[in-house]
CSV table of C-alpha atoms and ligand atoms in Angstrom, one decimal:
chain,number,residue,atom,x,y,z
A,1,MET,CA,-1.6,-20.7,11.9
A,2,ILE,CA,-0.1,-17.4,12.9
A,3,ARG,CA,-2.0,-15.2,15.2
A,4,GLY,CA,-1.5,-12.7,18.0
A,5,ASP,CA,1.8,-11.5,19.3
A,6,HIS,CA,4.0,-13.1,16.7
A,7,THR,CA,2.2,-11.4,13.9
A,8,VAL,CA,2.0,-8.1,15.7
A,9,ASN,CA,5.7,-8.0,16.7
A,10,THR,CA,7.0,-9.0,13.3
A,11,LEU,CA,4.7,-6.7,11.4
A,12,THR,CA,5.7,-3.8,13.6
A,13,ARG,CA,9.3,-4.5,12.9
A,14,ILE,CA,8.6,-4.6,9.2
A,15,GLY,CA,6.8,-1.3,9.4
A,16,ALA,CA,9.6,0.4,11.2
A,17,ALA,CA,12.2,-0.7,8.7
A,18,ALA,CA,10.0,0.1,5.8
A,19,GLY,CA,9.2,3.4,7.3
A,20,ALA,CA,12.7,4.5,7.7
A,21,ALA,CA,13.5,3.5,4.1
A,22,ALA,CA,10.4,5.3,2.9
A,23,LEU,CA,11.4,8.5,4.5
A,24,LEU,CA,14.8,8.4,2.9
A,25,GLY,CA,13.6,7.3,-0.5
A,26,ALA,CA,10.5,9.4,-0.8
A,27,GLY,CA,12.2,12.6,0.2
A,28,ALA,CA,14.7,12.3,-2.6
A,29,ALA,CA,12.4,11.1,-5.3
A,30,MET,CA,9.0,12.8,-5.0
A,31,PRO,CA,9.8,16.5,-5.2
A,32,ALA,CA,11.4,15.9,-8.6
A,33,GLN,CA,8.3,14.2,-9.9
A,34,ALA,CA,6.0,16.9,-8.6
A,35,HIS,CA,8.3,19.5,-10.2
A,36,ASP,CA,8.1,17.7,-13.6
A,37,GLY,CA,4.3,17.6,-13.3
A,38,HIS,CA,3.5,21.1,-12.3
A,39,HIS,CA,6.1,23.6,-13.4
A,40,HIS,CA,6.1,23.3,-17.1
A,41,GLY,CA,7.0,26.6,-18.7
A,42,GLY,CA,7.2,28.4,-15.3
A,43,SER,CA,9.1,31.6,-15.0
A,44,GLY,CA,11.4,30.1,-12.6
A,45,ALA,CA,10.0,32.1,-9.6
A,46,GLY,CA,9.8,29.7,-6.7
A,47,ALA,CA,11.0,26.8,-8.8
A,48,GLY,CA,13.5,25.8,-6.2
A,49,ALA,CA,11.0,25.9,-3.4
A,50,ALA,CA,11.0,22.8,-1.2
A,51,VAL,CA,7.2,22.7,-1.1
A,52,ALA,CA,6.2,20.0,-3.6
A,53,VAL,CA,2.4,20.1,-3.0
A,54,HIS,CA,0.3,21.5,-5.8
A,55,PRO,CA,-2.5,23.6,-4.4
A,56,GLY,CA,-5.1,22.0,-6.6
A,57,SER,CA,-7.1,18.9,-6.1
A,58,THR,CA,-6.7,15.5,-7.6
A,59,LEU,CA,-9.1,12.6,-7.9
A,60,GLY,CA,-7.2,9.3,-8.1
A,61,PHE,CA,-8.6,5.9,-8.9
A,62,ALA,CA,-7.1,2.5,-8.5
A,63,LYS,CA,-8.2,-0.9,-9.6
A,64,VAL,CA,-6.8,-3.5,-7.2
A,65,ARG,CA,-5.8,-6.7,-8.9
A,66,GLU,CA,-4.7,-10.0,-7.4
A,67,LEU,CA,-1.1,-10.9,-6.7
A,68,ASN,CA,0.2,-14.3,-5.5
A,69,GLY,CA,-2.8,-16.2,-6.6
A,70,SER,CA,-5.1,-14.5,-4.2
A,71,ASP,CA,-8.7,-13.9,-5.1
A,72,ALA,CA,-8.4,-10.3,-4.1
A,73,TRP,CA,-9.8,-7.5,-6.2
A,74,GLY,CA,-11.2,-4.1,-5.5
A,75,VAL,CA,-11.5,-0.5,-6.3
A,76,ALA,CA,-10.2,2.6,-4.5
A,77,THR,CA,-10.6,6.3,-4.9
A,78,VAL,CA,-8.3,8.9,-3.4
A,79,HIS,CA,-9.6,12.5,-3.4
A,80,LEU,CA,-6.7,14.7,-2.5
A,81,LYS,CA,-7.1,18.4,-1.5
A,82,GLY,CA,-3.8,19.9,-0.4
A,83,GLN,CA,-2.5,17.2,1.9
A,84,LYS,CA,-5.9,15.9,2.9
A,85,ALA,CA,-6.8,12.6,1.3
A,86,ASP,CA,-10.2,11.1,1.4
A,87,VAL,CA,-9.5,7.4,0.8
A,88,ARG,CA,-12.1,4.8,0.0
A,89,LEU,CA,-11.4,1.2,-0.7
A,90,SER,CA,-13.7,-1.7,-1.4
A,91,ALA,CA,-11.8,-5.0,-1.6
A,92,PHE,CA,-13.0,-8.6,-1.8
A,93,GLY,CA,-11.6,-12.1,-1.9
A,94,LEU,CA,-9.2,-11.5,1.0
A,95,VAL,CA,-8.3,-14.0,3.8
A,96,ARG,CA,-11.3,-14.0,6.1
A,97,ASN,CA,-10.9,-12.6,9.6
A,98,ALA,CA,-7.2,-12.1,9.0
A,99,PRO,CA,-5.4,-8.7,9.4
A,100,HIS,CA,-4.5,-7.1,6.1
A,101,ALA,CA,-1.9,-4.3,6.2
A,102,MET,CA,-2.6,-1.7,3.5
A,103,HIS,CA,-0.4,1.1,2.2
A,104,PHE,CA,0.3,3.6,-0.4
A,105,HIS,CA,3.8,2.8,-1.7
A,106,ALA,CA,5.7,5.2,-3.9
A,107,GLY,CA,9.1,6.3,-5.2
A,108,ALA,CA,9.7,3.5,-7.7
A,109,ARG,CA,8.0,2.7,-11.1
A,110,GLY,CA,4.5,3.3,-9.9
A,111,THR,CA,3.4,-0.1,-11.1
A,112,CYS,CA,2.5,-3.5,-9.7
A,113,PRO,CA,4.6,-6.6,-10.1
A,114,THR,CA,3.4,-9.7,-11.9
A,115,GLY,CA,4.2,-13.3,-11.1
A,116,ALA,CA,7.3,-12.9,-13.1
A,117,ALA,CA,8.8,-10.8,-10.3
A,118,ASP,CA,9.2,-14.0,-8.3
A,119,SER,CA,12.9,-14.0,-9.0
A,120,ASN,CA,13.8,-16.7,-6.4
A,121,ASP,CA,11.1,-18.9,-7.7
A,122,ASP,CA,9.6,-19.8,-4.3
A,123,GLY,CA,6.1,-19.4,-5.6
A,124,PHE,CA,5.5,-16.0,-4.1
A,125,VAL,CA,6.1,-12.4,-5.2
A,126,SER,CA,7.5,-11.2,-1.9
A,127,VAL,CA,7.5,-7.7,-0.5
A,128,SER,CA,11.1,-7.4,-1.5
A,129,GLU,CA,10.5,-8.6,-5.0
A,130,GLY,CA,7.6,-6.2,-5.4
A,131,HIS,CA,9.6,-3.2,-4.1
A,132,PRO,CA,11.3,-2.3,-7.4
A,133,PHE,CA,7.8,-1.8,-8.9
A,134,TYR,CA,5.9,0.0,-6.2
A,135,GLY,CA,8.6,1.3,-3.8
A,136,ASP,CA,8.5,2.1,-0.1
A,137,ILE,CA,5.6,2.7,2.1
A,138,VAL,CA,4.6,6.4,2.2
A,139,THR,CA,1.2,6.1,3.9
A,140,SER,CA,-0.3,3.4,6.1
A,141,LEU,CA,-4.0,3.0,5.6
A,142,THR,CA,-4.8,2.3,9.2
A,143,THR,CA,-8.3,2.4,10.6
A,144,SER,CA,-7.4,4.8,13.4
A,145,GLY,CA,-4.4,6.8,14.7
A,146,ASP,CA,-1.2,7.4,12.9
A,147,THR,CA,-0.9,6.8,9.1
A,148,SER,CA,2.8,7.4,8.7
A,149,PRO,CA,5.1,4.7,7.4
A,150,ALA,CA,6.0,4.0,11.0
A,151,SER,CA,2.5,2.4,11.3
A,152,GLY,CA,3.3,0.2,8.3
A,153,LEU,CA,2.4,-3.0,10.1
A,154,ALA,CA,0.6,-1.8,13.2
A,155,ILE,CA,-1.6,-4.8,12.5
A,156,ASP,CA,-4.1,-4.1,15.3
A,157,ARG,CA,-5.1,-1.0,13.4
A,158,PHE,CA,-5.7,-2.6,10.0
A,159,PRO,CA,-8.9,-4.2,8.7
A,160,THR,CA,-9.4,-7.9,9.4
A,161,ALA,CA,-11.6,-8.6,6.4
A,162,PRO,CA,-14.7,-10.3,7.9
A,163,ARG,CA,-16.1,-12.5,5.1
A,164,GLY,CA,-13.0,-11.6,3.1
A,165,ARG,CA,-14.2,-8.1,2.5
A,166,ILE,CA,-12.8,-4.7,3.4
A,167,THR,CA,-14.7,-1.5,3.2
A,168,TYR,CA,-12.5,1.3,4.1
A,169,HIS,CA,-13.1,5.0,4.3
A,170,ARG,CA,-11.0,7.5,6.0
A,171,THR,CA,-9.9,11.1,5.6
A,172,ILE,CA,-6.3,11.4,6.5
A,173,THR,CA,-3.5,14.0,6.2
A,174,VAL,CA,-0.7,12.6,4.0
A,175,ASP,CA,2.8,13.9,4.0
A,176,PRO,CA,4.1,16.0,1.1
A,177,ALA,CA,5.9,13.1,-0.5
A,178,ALA,CA,2.8,11.0,-0.5
A,179,ALA,CA,0.7,13.9,-1.9
A,180,ALA,CA,3.2,14.5,-4.6
A,181,ALA,CA,3.2,10.8,-5.5
A,182,ILE,CA,-0.6,10.6,-5.7
A,183,ARG,CA,-0.6,13.7,-8.0
A,184,ALA,CA,2.1,12.3,-10.2
A,185,GLY,CA,0.3,8.9,-10.6
A,186,ASN,CA,3.3,7.2,-8.8
A,187,ALA,CA,1.4,6.0,-5.8
A,188,VAL,CA,0.5,2.3,-5.6
A,189,LEU,CA,-2.1,0.8,-3.2
A,190,VAL,CA,-0.9,-2.5,-1.9
A,191,VAL,CA,-3.0,-4.9,0.4
A,192,HIS,CA,-0.9,-7.5,2.1
A,193,GLY,CA,-1.7,-11.0,3.4
A,194,VAL,CA,-2.6,-14.0,1.2
A,195,ASP,CA,-3.8,-17.6,1.7
A,196,LYS,CA,-2.0,-19.2,-1.1
A,197,ASN,CA,-2.5,-22.8,0.0
A,198,GLY,CA,-6.2,-22.2,0.8
A,199,SER,CA,-5.9,-23.3,4.5
A,200,GLY,CA,-7.9,-20.4,5.8
A,201,ALA,CA,-4.9,-18.9,7.7
A,202,TYR,CA,-1.4,-17.5,7.2
A,203,ASP,CA,0.7,-20.7,7.1
A,204,GLY,CA,2.7,-22.9,4.8
A,205,PRO,CA,6.3,-23.9,4.3
A,206,VAL,CA,7.6,-20.8,2.6
A,207,VAL,CA,8.9,-18.3,5.1
A,208,SER,CA,8.6,-14.5,4.8
A,209,ASP,CA,11.5,-12.6,3.2
A,210,LEU,CA,11.0,-10.1,6.0
A,211,ASP,CA,11.1,-12.5,9.0
A,212,PRO,CA,11.9,-16.2,8.7
A,213,SER,CA,9.7,-16.9,11.8
A,214,LEU,CA,6.6,-16.0,9.8
A,215,PRO,CA,5.1,-17.7,6.8
A,216,MET,CA,5.3,-15.8,3.6
A,217,GLU,CA,1.6,-15.7,3.4
A,218,ALA,CA,1.4,-13.3,6.3
A,219,THR,CA,3.4,-10.5,4.6
A,220,ALA,CA,3.1,-11.1,0.8
A,221,PRO,CA,1.0,-8.7,-1.3
A,222,ALA,CA,-2.5,-10.0,-2.0
A,223,GLY,CA,-3.6,-7.1,-4.2
A,224,CYS,CA,-2.1,-4.1,-5.9
A,225,GLY,CA,-3.2,-1.2,-8.0
A,226,THR,CA,-1.6,2.0,-9.2
A,227,VAL,CA,-3.5,5.2,-8.1
A,228,ARG,CA,-4.1,6.9,-11.4
A,229,ALA,CA,-4.8,10.7,-11.4
A,230,LEU,CA,-8.1,10.8,-13.2
A,231,LEU,CA,-8.9,14.4,-12.6
A,232,ARG,CA,-7.0,17.5,-11.6
A,233,TYR,CA,-8.7,20.7,-10.8
B,1,CU,CU1,2.5,-2.3,1.6
């Protein structure tokens, strides 16, 4: 069983590394996508502006489906106005009373991996194996405080899923790259932490791709869903 400081320390490190990568990756990728989505037929005035955020509003919706044999499922809405995002998630079938890091990832294909992404055949789709599909962390869906990629695994500020359920609602300010990704349908909601062997805790013989001192169960994705832009106005 993995609890307490080991989890916190490792997850914090993961968050820092992912955050740095996200900042580099998202900055390069997302403005181009926003440009594609919002400047068709433009006169060219302002086309080179660095500001990638469309002034309008977007209602995004995600169906969260299981990964790694978890029982996780859920639905999420993301109502984006400018850089303000009202995020709601109801998720079920998660590891009870265990911390679940949750993020918007972006900058890759905007999709979720399937079991076929387990390229090293260790029985898990790891964070690394999922990365080509959903990309880097752009927003950390914490319950309080910072929501940047730097909080990617600030595990004391993520839901702990009493009864395996998470009901999350928070209005946050997302950065321009995250806003652009949500508008472009490139953002992917990922909930981490699985109990593949059914022991009731994060354990098992397979070690995490992110830190060999942790079981894979502590960091592997449990659920994933693309945030689709249902409505723009
Ligand atoms: Cu994540």
